[in-house]
Structures are given as C-alpha cells and as structure tokens.
PDB file of C-alpha atoms and ligand atoms in Angstrom:
ATOM      1  CA  UNK X   1      -7.623 -13.475  -6.039  1.00 92.00           C
ATOM      2  CA  UNK X   2      -8.654 -11.245  -8.886  1.00 93.00           C
ATOM      3  CA  UNK X   3      -6.054  -9.815 -11.259  1.00 94.00           C
ATOM      4  CA  UNK X   4      -6.803  -6.771 -13.369  1.00 95.00           C
ATOM      5  CA  UNK X   5      -4.268  -6.562 -16.169  1.00 95.00           C
ATOM      6  CA  UNK X   6      -3.672  -3.064 -17.507  1.00 96.00           C
ATOM      7  CA  UNK X   7      -1.370  -1.769 -20.221  1.00 96.00           C
ATOM      8  CA  UNK X   8       0.660   0.777 -18.333  1.00 97.00           C
ATOM      9  CA  UNK X   9       1.031   3.003 -15.301  1.00 98.00           C
ATOM     10  CA  UNK X  10      -1.480   5.546 -16.513  1.00 98.00           C
ATOM     11  CA  UNK X  11      -4.221   2.941 -16.913  1.00 98.00           C
ATOM     12  CA  UNK X  12      -3.277   1.393 -13.557  1.00 98.00           C
ATOM     13  CA  UNK X  13      -3.687   4.754 -11.822  1.00 98.00           C
ATOM     14  CA  UNK X  14      -7.085   5.378 -13.409  1.00 98.00           C
ATOM     15  CA  UNK X  15      -8.451   1.908 -12.689  1.00 97.00           C
ATOM     16  CA  UNK X  16      -7.267   2.004  -9.086  1.00 98.00           C
ATOM     17  CA  UNK X  17      -8.721   5.469  -8.462  1.00 98.00           C
ATOM     18  CA  UNK X  18     -12.079   4.482  -9.961  1.00 97.00           C
ATOM     19  CA  UNK X  19     -12.113   1.365  -7.774  1.00 97.00           C
ATOM     20  CA  UNK X  20     -11.664   3.422  -4.605  1.00 97.00           C
ATOM     21  CA  UNK X  21     -14.044   6.216  -5.649  1.00 96.00           C
ATOM     22  CA  UNK X  22     -16.751   3.620  -6.326  1.00 95.00           C
ATOM     23  CA  UNK X  23     -16.318   2.267  -2.795  1.00 93.00           C
ATOM     24  CA  UNK X  24     -16.886   5.730  -1.407  1.00 91.00           C
ATOM     25  CA  UNK X  25     -19.912   6.518  -3.549  1.00 90.00           C
ATOM     26  CA  UNK X  26     -21.458   3.202  -2.500  1.00 88.00           C
ATOM     27  CA  UNK X  27     -21.098   3.680   1.256  1.00 83.00           C
ATOM     28  CA  UNK X  28     -20.159   7.384   1.885  1.00 68.00           C
ATOM     29  CA  UNK X  29     -18.022   6.376   4.854  1.00 75.00           C
ATOM     30  CA  UNK X  30     -15.428   3.821   5.707  1.00 93.00           C
ATOM     31  CA  UNK X  31     -11.828   3.195   6.656  1.00 97.00           C
ATOM     32  CA  UNK X  32      -9.173   3.124   3.959  1.00 98.00           C
ATOM     33  CA  UNK X  33      -5.708   1.759   4.610  1.00 98.00           C
ATOM     34  CA  UNK X  34      -3.307   3.813   2.501  1.00 98.00           C
ATOM     35  CA  UNK X  35       0.168   3.246   1.099  1.00 98.00           C
ATOM     36  CA  UNK X  36       3.053   5.432   0.008  1.00 97.00           C
ATOM     37  CA  UNK X  37       5.922   4.872  -2.435  1.00 95.00           C
ATOM     38  CA  UNK X  38       6.112   5.724  -6.114  1.00 96.00           C
ATOM     39  CA  UNK X  39       3.316   3.414  -7.240  1.00 98.00           C
ATOM     40  CA  UNK X  40       0.191   5.038  -5.721  1.00 98.00           C
ATOM     41  CA  UNK X  41       1.122   8.619  -6.683  1.00 98.00           C
ATOM     42  CA  UNK X  42      -0.736   8.386  -9.992  1.00 98.00           C
ATOM     43  CA  UNK X  43      -3.768   6.852  -8.318  1.00 98.00           C
ATOM     44  CA  UNK X  44      -3.927   9.696  -5.769  1.00 98.00           C
ATOM     45  CA  UNK X  45      -3.718  12.262  -8.574  1.00 98.00           C
ATOM     46  CA  UNK X  46      -6.560  10.523 -10.393  1.00 98.00           C
ATOM     47  CA  UNK X  47      -8.550  10.169  -7.176  1.00 98.00           C
ATOM     48  CA  UNK X  48      -8.512  13.948  -6.736  1.00 98.00           C
ATOM     49  CA  UNK X  49      -9.623  14.499 -10.350  1.00 97.00           C
ATOM     50  CA  UNK X  50     -12.390  11.877 -10.256  1.00 97.00           C
ATOM     51  CA  UNK X  51     -13.654  13.051  -6.853  1.00 96.00           C
ATOM     52  CA  UNK X  52     -13.971  16.588  -8.178  1.00 96.00           C
ATOM     53  CA  UNK X  53     -15.717  15.441 -11.361  1.00 96.00           C
ATOM     54  CA  UNK X  54     -18.179  13.261  -9.456  1.00 94.00           C
ATOM     55  CA  UNK X  55     -18.635  15.600  -6.479  1.00 94.00           C
ATOM     56  CA  UNK X  56     -17.475  12.938  -4.026  1.00 94.00           C
ATOM     57  CA  UNK X  57     -16.811  14.017  -0.446  1.00 94.00           C
ATOM     58  CA  UNK X  58     -14.244  12.477   1.904  1.00 96.00           C
ATOM     59  CA  UNK X  59     -15.836  14.035   5.017  1.00 95.00           C
ATOM     60  CA  UNK X  60     -16.804  10.697   6.548  1.00 95.00           C
ATOM     61  CA  UNK X  61     -13.736   8.747   5.532  1.00 97.00           C
ATOM     62  CA  UNK X  62     -11.004   7.647   7.945  1.00 97.00           C
ATOM     63  CA  UNK X  63      -7.556   6.765   6.650  1.00 98.00           C
ATOM     64  CA  UNK X  64      -4.830   4.720   8.299  1.00 98.00           C
ATOM     65  CA  UNK X  65      -1.418   4.682   6.670  1.00 98.00           C
ATOM     66  CA  UNK X  66       0.718   1.585   6.537  1.00 98.00           C
ATOM     67  CA  UNK X  67       3.985   3.011   7.711  1.00 98.00           C
ATOM     68  CA  UNK X  68       6.315   5.887   8.565  1.00 98.00           C
ATOM     69  CA  UNK X  69      10.071   6.269   8.889  1.00 98.00           C
ATOM     70  CA  UNK X  70      11.558   6.467  12.365  1.00 98.00           C
ATOM     71  CA  UNK X  71      13.310   9.750  13.136  1.00 97.00           C
ATOM     72  CA  UNK X  72      11.735  12.060  10.553  1.00 97.00           C
ATOM     73  CA  UNK X  73       9.656  15.029  11.697  1.00 96.00           C
ATOM     74  CA  UNK X  74       6.150  15.010  10.166  1.00 96.00           C
ATOM     75  CA  UNK X  75       7.017  18.180   8.218  1.00 96.00           C
ATOM     76  CA  UNK X  76      10.244  16.717   6.832  1.00 97.00           C
ATOM     77  CA  UNK X  77       9.685  16.645   3.050  1.00 97.00           C
ATOM     78  CA  UNK X  78      10.785  12.986   2.913  1.00 97.00           C
ATOM     79  CA  UNK X  79       8.411  11.769   5.662  1.00 98.00           C
ATOM     80  CA  UNK X  80       5.282   9.849   4.725  1.00 98.00           C
ATOM     81  CA  UNK X  81       3.256  12.508   6.576  1.00 98.00           C
ATOM     82  CA  UNK X  82       4.517  15.038   4.006  1.00 98.00           C
ATOM     83  CA  UNK X  83       4.007  12.598   1.138  1.00 98.00           C
ATOM     84  CA  UNK X  84       0.349  12.085   2.032  1.00 98.00           C
ATOM     85  CA  UNK X  85      -0.295  15.820   2.456  1.00 98.00           C
ATOM     86  CA  UNK X  86       1.345  16.614  -0.852  1.00 98.00           C
ATOM     87  CA  UNK X  87      -0.183  13.837  -2.944  1.00 98.00           C
ATOM     88  CA  UNK X  88      -3.669  13.559  -1.454  1.00 98.00           C
ATOM     89  CA  UNK X  89      -4.820  15.171   1.759  1.00 98.00           C
ATOM     90  CA  UNK X  90      -4.236  18.830   0.872  1.00 98.00           C
ATOM     91  CA  UNK X  91      -6.540  18.449  -2.136  1.00 98.00           C
ATOM     92  CA  UNK X  92      -9.514  16.645  -0.547  1.00 97.00           C
ATOM     93  CA  UNK X  93     -12.004  17.540   2.164  1.00 96.00           C
ATOM     94  CA  UNK X  94     -11.057  14.848   4.693  1.00 97.00           C
ATOM     95  CA  UNK X  95     -11.089  16.211   8.279  1.00 97.00           C
ATOM     96  CA  UNK X  96      -7.535  16.208   9.682  1.00 97.00           C
ATOM     97  CA  UNK X  97      -8.673  14.253  12.754  1.00 98.00           C
ATOM     98  CA  UNK X  98      -9.701  11.372  10.471  1.00 98.00           C
ATOM     99  CA  UNK X  99      -6.136  10.968   9.168  1.00 98.00           C
ATOM    100  CA  UNK X 100      -3.914   8.439  10.950  1.00 98.00           C
ATOM    101  CA  UNK X 101      -0.200   7.877  10.283  1.00 98.00           C
ATOM    102  CA  UNK X 102       2.294   6.298  12.702  1.00 98.00           C
ATOM    103  CA  UNK X 103       4.429   8.788  14.620  1.00 98.00           C
ATOM    104  CA  UNK X 104       8.041   7.957  13.821  1.00 98.00           C
ATOM    105  CA  UNK X 105       9.204  10.640  16.292  1.00 98.00           C
ATOM    106  CA  UNK X 106       7.526   9.082  19.344  1.00 98.00           C
ATOM    107  CA  UNK X 107       9.874   8.910  22.333  1.00 97.00           C
ATOM    108  CA  UNK X 108       8.582   5.412  23.098  1.00 98.00           C
ATOM    109  CA  UNK X 109       8.244   3.630  19.768  1.00 98.00           C
ATOM    110  CA  UNK X 110       6.837   0.400  21.243  1.00 98.00           C
ATOM    111  CA  UNK X 111       4.096   2.392  22.928  1.00 98.00           C
ATOM    112  CA  UNK X 112       3.395   4.170  19.645  1.00 98.00           C
ATOM    113  CA  UNK X 113       2.971   0.796  17.890  1.00 98.00           C
ATOM    114  CA  UNK X 114       0.486  -0.315  20.571  1.00 98.00           C
ATOM    115  CA  UNK X 115      -1.368   2.999  20.286  1.00 98.00           C
ATOM    116  CA  UNK X 116      -1.625   2.563  16.522  1.00 98.00           C
ATOM    117  CA  UNK X 117      -3.068  -0.940  16.873  1.00 98.00           C
ATOM    118  CA  UNK X 118      -5.587   0.277  19.458  1.00 98.00           C
ATOM    119  CA  UNK X 119      -6.556   3.160  17.174  1.00 98.00           C
ATOM    120  CA  UNK X 120      -7.257   0.721  14.319  1.00 98.00           C
ATOM    121  CA  UNK X 121      -9.317  -1.465  16.676  1.00 97.00           C
ATOM    122  CA  UNK X 122     -11.246   1.643  17.674  1.00 97.00           C
ATOM    123  CA  UNK X 123     -12.193   2.148  14.030  1.00 96.00           C
ATOM    124  CA  UNK X 124     -13.412  -1.480  14.070  1.00 94.00           C
ATOM    125  CA  UNK X 125     -11.734  -2.596  10.867  1.00 95.00           C
ATOM    126  CA  UNK X 126     -10.011  -1.424   7.719  1.00 97.00           C
ATOM    127  CA  UNK X 127     -12.552  -1.759   4.902  1.00 96.00           C
ATOM    128  CA  UNK X 128     -10.047  -1.646   2.095  1.00 97.00           C
ATOM    129  CA  UNK X 129      -6.267  -1.710   2.290  1.00 98.00           C
ATOM    130  CA  UNK X 130      -4.156  -0.337  -0.542  1.00 98.00           C
ATOM    131  CA  UNK X 131      -0.744  -1.976  -0.975  1.00 98.00           C
ATOM    132  CA  UNK X 132       2.283  -1.603  -3.166  1.00 98.00           C
ATOM    133  CA  UNK X 133       4.932  -4.291  -3.146  1.00 97.00           C
ATOM    134  CA  UNK X 134       8.685  -4.127  -2.688  1.00 95.00           C
ATOM    135  CA  UNK X 135      11.166  -5.671  -5.091  1.00 93.00           C
ATOM    136  CA  UNK X 136      11.907  -8.187  -2.328  1.00 93.00           C
ATOM    137  CA  UNK X 137       8.189  -8.862  -1.804  1.00 96.00           C
ATOM    138  CA  UNK X 138       7.740  -6.611   1.221  1.00 96.00           C
ATOM    139  CA  UNK X 139       4.301  -5.184   1.996  1.00 97.00           C
ATOM    140  CA  UNK X 140       4.108  -2.032   4.078  1.00 96.00           C
ATOM    141  CA  UNK X 141       7.642  -2.141   5.467  1.00 96.00           C
ATOM    142  CA  UNK X 142       7.345  -5.799   6.475  1.00 97.00           C
ATOM    143  CA  UNK X 143      10.662  -7.073   5.216  1.00 95.00           C
ATOM    144  CA  UNK X 144      11.360 -10.730   4.317  1.00 96.00           C
ATOM    145  CA  UNK X 145      11.413 -12.843   7.479  1.00 97.00           C
ATOM    146  CA  UNK X 146       8.740 -10.795   9.284  1.00 97.00           C
ATOM    147  CA  UNK X 147       6.334 -13.055  11.151  1.00 98.00           C
ATOM    148  CA  UNK X 148       2.930 -13.501   9.555  1.00 98.00           C
ATOM    149  CA  UNK X 149       1.527 -12.970  13.090  1.00 98.00           C
ATOM    150  CA  UNK X 150       3.063  -9.515  13.381  1.00 98.00           C
ATOM    151  CA  UNK X 151       1.134  -6.425  14.382  1.00 98.00           C
ATOM    152  CA  UNK X 152       2.292  -2.816  14.155  1.00 98.00           C
ATOM    153  CA  UNK X 153       6.001  -2.872  14.987  1.00 98.00           C
ATOM    154  CA  UNK X 154       9.379  -1.223  14.460  1.00 98.00           C
ATOM    155  CA  UNK X 155      11.419  -2.771  11.672  1.00 97.00           C
ATOM    156  CA  UNK X 156      15.005  -2.412  10.536  1.00 96.00           C
ATOM    157  CA  UNK X 157      14.999  -1.710   6.815  1.00 95.00           C
ATOM    158  CA  UNK X 158      16.950  -3.968   4.471  1.00 93.00           C
ATOM    159  CA  UNK X 159      19.767  -2.256   2.598  1.00 95.00           C
ATOM    160  CA  UNK X 160      18.000  -3.072  -0.700  1.00 92.00           C
ATOM    161  CA  UNK X 161      14.868  -1.247   0.525  1.00 93.00           C
ATOM    162  CA  UNK X 162      16.931   1.773   1.624  1.00 96.00           C
ATOM    163  CA  UNK X 163      18.638   1.777  -1.764  1.00 95.00           C
ATOM    164  CA  UNK X 164      15.306   1.546  -3.613  1.00 92.00           C
ATOM    165  CA  UNK X 165      13.971   4.509  -1.609  1.00 94.00           C
ATOM    166  CA  UNK X 166      17.187   6.570  -1.771  1.00 96.00           C
ATOM    167  CA  UNK X 167      15.829   8.362  -4.844  1.00 94.00           C
ATOM    168  CA  UNK X 168      13.612  10.450  -2.547  1.00 94.00           C
ATOM    169  CA  UNK X 169      16.559  11.578  -0.382  1.00 97.00           C
ATOM    170  CA  UNK X 170      19.690  13.658  -1.078  1.00 96.00           C
ATOM    171  CA  UNK X 171      21.955  10.699  -0.315  1.00 96.00           C
ATOM    172  CA  UNK X 172      21.659   7.075   0.730  1.00 97.00           C
ATOM    173  CA  UNK X 173      22.970   7.909   4.197  1.00 96.00           C
ATOM    174  CA  UNK X 174      19.895  10.121   4.770  1.00 96.00           C
ATOM    175  CA  UNK X 175      17.446   7.214   4.336  1.00 97.00           C
ATOM    176  CA  UNK X 176      16.309   6.193   7.827  1.00 98.00           C
ATOM    177  CA  UNK X 177      17.414   2.770   9.006  1.00 98.00           C
ATOM    178  CA  UNK X 178      14.133   1.961  10.766  1.00 98.00           C
ATOM    179  CA  UNK X 179      10.406   2.406  10.268  1.00 98.00           C
ATOM    180  CA  UNK X 180       7.123   1.738  12.013  1.00 98.00           C
ATOM    181  CA  UNK X 181       4.902  -0.499   9.952  1.00 98.00           C
ATOM    182  CA  UNK X 182       1.513  -2.082  10.316  1.00 98.00           C
ATOM    183  CA  UNK X 183       2.102  -5.808  10.823  1.00 98.00           C
ATOM    184  CA  UNK X 184       1.192  -8.547   8.397  1.00 98.00           C
ATOM    185  CA  UNK X 185      -1.608  -9.775  10.658  1.00 98.00           C
ATOM    186  CA  UNK X 186      -2.948  -6.212  10.860  1.00 98.00           C
ATOM    187  CA  UNK X 187      -2.979  -6.009   7.052  1.00 98.00           C
ATOM    188  CA  UNK X 188      -4.618  -9.435   6.731  1.00 98.00           C
ATOM    189  CA  UNK X 189      -7.491  -8.319   8.961  1.00 98.00           C
ATOM    190  CA  UNK X 190      -8.589  -5.711   6.407  1.00 97.00           C
ATOM    191  CA  UNK X 191     -11.862  -6.750   4.753  1.00 96.00           C
ATOM    192  CA  UNK X 192     -10.384  -6.219   1.323  1.00 97.00           C
ATOM    193  CA  UNK X 193      -6.932  -5.654  -0.152  1.00 98.00           C
ATOM    194  CA  UNK X 194      -5.981  -3.929  -3.403  1.00 98.00           C
ATOM    195  CA  UNK X 195      -2.362  -4.379  -4.491  1.00 98.00           C
ATOM    196  CA  UNK X 196      -0.840  -2.204  -7.218  1.00 98.00           C
ATOM    197  CA  UNK X 197       2.252  -3.183  -9.172  1.00 98.00           C
ATOM    198  CA  UNK X 198       3.875  -1.379 -12.079  1.00 98.00           C
ATOM    199  CA  UNK X 199       7.161  -1.932 -13.871  1.00 98.00           C
ATOM    200  CA  UNK X 200       9.628  -4.734 -14.519  1.00 97.00           C
ATOM    201  CA  UNK X 201      11.238  -4.493 -11.084  1.00 96.00           C
ATOM    202  CA  UNK X 202       8.003  -5.891  -9.566  1.00 97.00           C
ATOM    203  CA  UNK X 203       7.864  -8.908 -11.899  1.00 97.00           C
ATOM    204  CA  UNK X 204       9.536 -11.335  -9.459  1.00 97.00           C
ATOM    205  CA  UNK X 205       7.257 -10.384  -6.571  1.00 97.00           C
ATOM    206  CA  UNK X 206       4.153 -10.827  -8.734  1.00 97.00           C
ATOM    207  CA  UNK X 207       5.418 -14.167  -9.983  1.00 96.00           C
ATOM    208  CA  UNK X 208       5.788 -15.350  -6.385  1.00 96.00           C
ATOM    209  CA  UNK X 209       2.284 -14.132  -5.577  1.00 96.00           C
ATOM    210  CA  UNK X 210       0.475 -15.403  -8.665  1.00 95.00           C
ATOM    211  CA  UNK X 211       2.448 -18.393  -9.948  1.00 93.00           C
ATOM    212  CA  UNK X 212       4.259 -20.034  -7.056  1.00 90.00           C
ATOM    213  CA  UNK X 213       2.365 -22.212  -4.585  1.00 89.00           C
ATOM    214  CA  UNK X 214       4.520 -21.460  -1.573  1.00 93.00           C
ATOM    215  CA  UNK X 215       3.343 -19.070   1.128  1.00 96.00           C
ATOM    216  CA  UNK X 216       6.533 -18.015   2.837  1.00 97.00           C
ATOM    217  CA  UNK X 217       7.684 -15.355   5.280  1.00 98.00           C
ATOM    218  CA  UNK X 218      10.702 -14.949   2.976  1.00 97.00           C
ATOM    219  CA  UNK X 219       8.372 -13.219   0.487  1.00 98.00           C
ATOM    220  CA  UNK X 220       5.814 -11.385   2.666  1.00 98.00           C
ATOM    221  CA  UNK X 221       3.379 -10.659  -0.198  1.00 98.00           C
ATOM    222  CA  UNK X 222       2.718 -14.407  -0.630  1.00 98.00           C
ATOM    223  CA  UNK X 223       0.515 -14.322   2.509  1.00 98.00           C
ATOM    224  CA  UNK X 224      -2.105 -12.563   0.378  1.00 98.00           C
ATOM    225  CA  UNK X 225      -2.908 -15.920  -1.233  1.00 97.00           C
ATOM    226  CA  UNK X 226      -4.691 -16.659   2.058  1.00 97.00           C
ATOM    227  CA  UNK X 227      -6.766 -13.487   2.092  1.00 97.00           C
ATOM    228  CA  UNK X 228     -10.359 -13.991   0.892  1.00 96.00           C
ATOM    229  CA  UNK X 229     -10.705 -10.711  -1.026  1.00 96.00           C
ATOM    230  CA  UNK X 230      -7.651  -9.478  -2.924  1.00 97.00           C
ATOM    231  CA  UNK X 231      -7.561  -7.540  -6.182  1.00 96.00           C
ATOM    232  CA  UNK X 232      -4.215  -7.085  -7.929  1.00 97.00           C
ATOM    233  CA  UNK X 233      -4.036  -4.275 -10.471  1.00 97.00           C
ATOM    234  CA  UNK X 234      -0.848  -4.699 -12.457  1.00 97.00           C
ATOM    235  CA  UNK X 235       0.607  -3.514 -15.731  1.00 97.00           C
ATOM    236  CA  UNK X 236       2.163  -5.527 -18.544  1.00 96.00           C
ATOM    237  CA  UNK X 237       5.717  -5.016 -17.297  1.00 97.00           C
ATOM    238  CA  UNK X 238       4.936  -6.081 -13.745  1.00 98.00           C
ATOM    239  CA  UNK X 239       3.137  -9.131 -15.143  1.00 96.00           C
ATOM    240  CA  UNK X 240       5.881  -9.964 -17.639  1.00 95.00           C
ATOM    241  CA  UNK X 241       7.195 -13.020 -15.755  1.00 95.00           C
ATOM    242  CA  UNK X 242       3.676 -14.219 -14.978  1.00 94.00           C
ATOM    243  CA  UNK X 243       2.725 -13.946 -18.629  1.00 91.00           C
ATOM    244  CA  UNK X 244       5.848 -15.878 -19.621  1.00 88.00           C
ATOM    245  CA  UNK X 245       5.556 -18.724 -17.167  1.00 86.00           C
ATOM    246  CA  UNK X 246       2.037 -19.237 -15.894  1.00 81.00           C
ATOM    247  CA  UNK X 247      -0.333 -17.436 -18.218  1.00 67.00           C
ATOM    248  CA  UNK X 248      -2.288 -20.637 -18.751  1.00 62.00           C
ATOM    249  CA  UNK X 249      -3.174 -20.984 -15.048  1.00 62.00           C
ATOM    250  CA  UNK X 250      -4.193 -17.363 -14.996  1.00 60.00           C
ATOM    251  CA  UNK X 251      -5.840 -17.414 -18.412  1.00 55.00           C
ATOM    252  CA  UNK X 252      -9.131 -15.962 -17.288  1.00 51.00           C
ATOM    253  CA  UNK X 253      -7.852 -13.263 -15.026  1.00 56.00           C
ATOM    254  CA  UNK X 254      -5.062 -12.080 -17.286  1.00 57.00           C
ATOM    255  CA  UNK X 255      -7.226 -11.342 -20.283  1.00 47.00           C
ATOM    256  CA  UNK X 256      -7.805  -7.678 -21.003  1.00 41.00           C
TER     257      UNK X 256
HETATM  258  C1  GLP B   1       8.114   1.275   0.154  1.00 88.78           C
HETATM  259  C2  GLP B   1       6.841   1.376   1.030  1.00 88.78           C
HETATM  260  C3  GLP B   1       5.827   0.354   0.598  1.00 88.78           C
HETATM  261  C4  GLP B   1       5.776   0.372  -0.909  1.00 88.78           C
HETATM  262  C5  GLP B   1       7.033  -0.217  -1.473  1.00 88.78           C
HETATM  263  C6  GLP B   1       7.166  -0.087  -2.978  1.00 88.78           C
HETATM  264  O1  GLP B   1       9.274   1.054   0.854  1.00 88.78           O
HETATM  265  N1  GLP B   1       7.017   1.284   2.433  1.00 88.78           N
HETATM  266  O2  GLP B   1       4.579   0.638   1.191  1.00 88.78           O
HETATM  267  O3  GLP B   1       4.697  -0.388  -1.356  1.00 88.78           O
HETATM  268  O4  GLP B   1       8.162   0.239  -0.805  1.00 88.78           O
HETATM  269  O5  GLP B   1       7.467   1.218  -3.340  1.00 88.78           O
HETATM  270  P1  GLP B   1       7.340   1.799  -4.810  1.00 88.78           P
HETATM  271  O6  GLP B   1       5.887   1.910  -5.085  1.00 88.78           O
HETATM  272  O7  GLP B   1       8.035   3.123  -4.763  1.00 88.78           O
HETATM  273  O8  GLP B   1       8.016   0.833  -5.704  1.00 88.78           O
END
C-alpha cells in the first residue's frame, strides 16, 4: 500500500485529480469507479480544471458509481445522481450512456443489484476505483459487519452514517434509511484503488487501515490491506493518529 501524505484538503484534491488525469492521458479509455460524499468534491473540481488545461477528453471513459440512496428520484438534489451531475458530469464531455449509477428507485431492488453487477462484468473490470472512507470505516455504503464476499446489495444505513450525511438534507428524518452499494468483493476486484481521507474525523479509520494488523469485517476498509494496488492520499489531520502511533513503521511512505 502506498500512502501519499499531503498537507491539507486543497493539496489532496490536486494530487488526486492529477493522478486520475494521468491515467486517462496514458490510456485514453478505461473504467473509473467513482465515489460521492464531501471528500471527492475538491478532486472533481480540480479534475475539470486540469482536463481543460491539458485538453483531456472523457469521450471513451466509462464510470460506475459506488452507491445510491434507495427511494430518491435521480433528479432529487440530494441523490448521488444529482451530486455527480453537479460536481463532474455536466462539465466534462463523457457520453451519458457511459455513466452508470445504481437506480435507487427500481421497483425490484434485488434485480437492480444483479443488473448492476452484470453491467460491471460487461465492462470487464474497473481499472481504478476511487474511495472515501466513513468515520466507522465503511467503504461505499458497506457498513461494519458487511461480508467481505458481498457484491452489489441493498444495505440498511447505520444511524451514525445517516447523522454524518444529514448535513446534505433539510432534516435527519429526510436521510434515506437504505442504499444500494457495490459490495466489498466488487470493490476488491478493481485493478487499482485510490482512497482519499481528509480531516480529523477520519483518523481512526486510517489508523485501523495503516497501523493495525487486523483485517476485520467490523472495519470494512481494513480489507484493502489485501488488495495488491492501493494508494491512500491523506492529509495531516486524517493521518494524525497514524503519525502519533506508528510513524516509524510507515517512515518511508509518510515522508513528504
Ligand atoms: C458516504 C458515502 C461514501 C463516502 C463516505 C464518506 O456515506 N457513501 O462513499 O466515502 O460516506 O463521506 P465524506 O467524504 O462526506 O466524509
């Protein structure tokens, strides 16, 4: 696992965007797994700027998003469909048919999960999967206790996750109780994973990932220790516990 230590959120966003833009300029096509939440917003903003500066086209790119709330219309401003349009897709030249996000309004949610898995198989593989991480160590919406063997499925959100995401809704009661998420096995099959973490509230999750030996379903992100190609881009605050307790083990990777 490679750790890129950055000073703050602004540097994290720039480094992450450059990383993804370089992938695209190297191959001109591919499948990106994308994430939502507060963390990648800055990266998407930078991605748009850097793509414009470098004349990079997204015409041959396919994207598959990690998750979507159950019960929100795609045009609901709090859906992840809307989030992706607002923060990335409306500003780049990706064909709409190349964009894939789970349908949280499907009448048969199990069928929708199977369709999503089949769609990913049809694209062969995810070349690079972007991840954030929850305060409880969740990846995508795979809450603690989710099986490492899981594929795209419906999950009941923990109250702590609903509370953390309530800032995007008028009131806590409006935060959906369920979501569709890519499974942990689905995520692990991506050729490469890039995880972004910013801020003190991510320090415990990063400590579990970088300092503790245990790989446990209680902290879903710990499975990434078993993935052959992971890059963590994290700022000083997110790394604060790591720097306090296991800097020596990570001496090389944590240097600027
Ligand atoms: C959300 C998303 C995750 C995201 C995580 C952290 O619930 N489903 O994909 O990585 O929680 O979010 P944030 O970046 O806002 O802290």
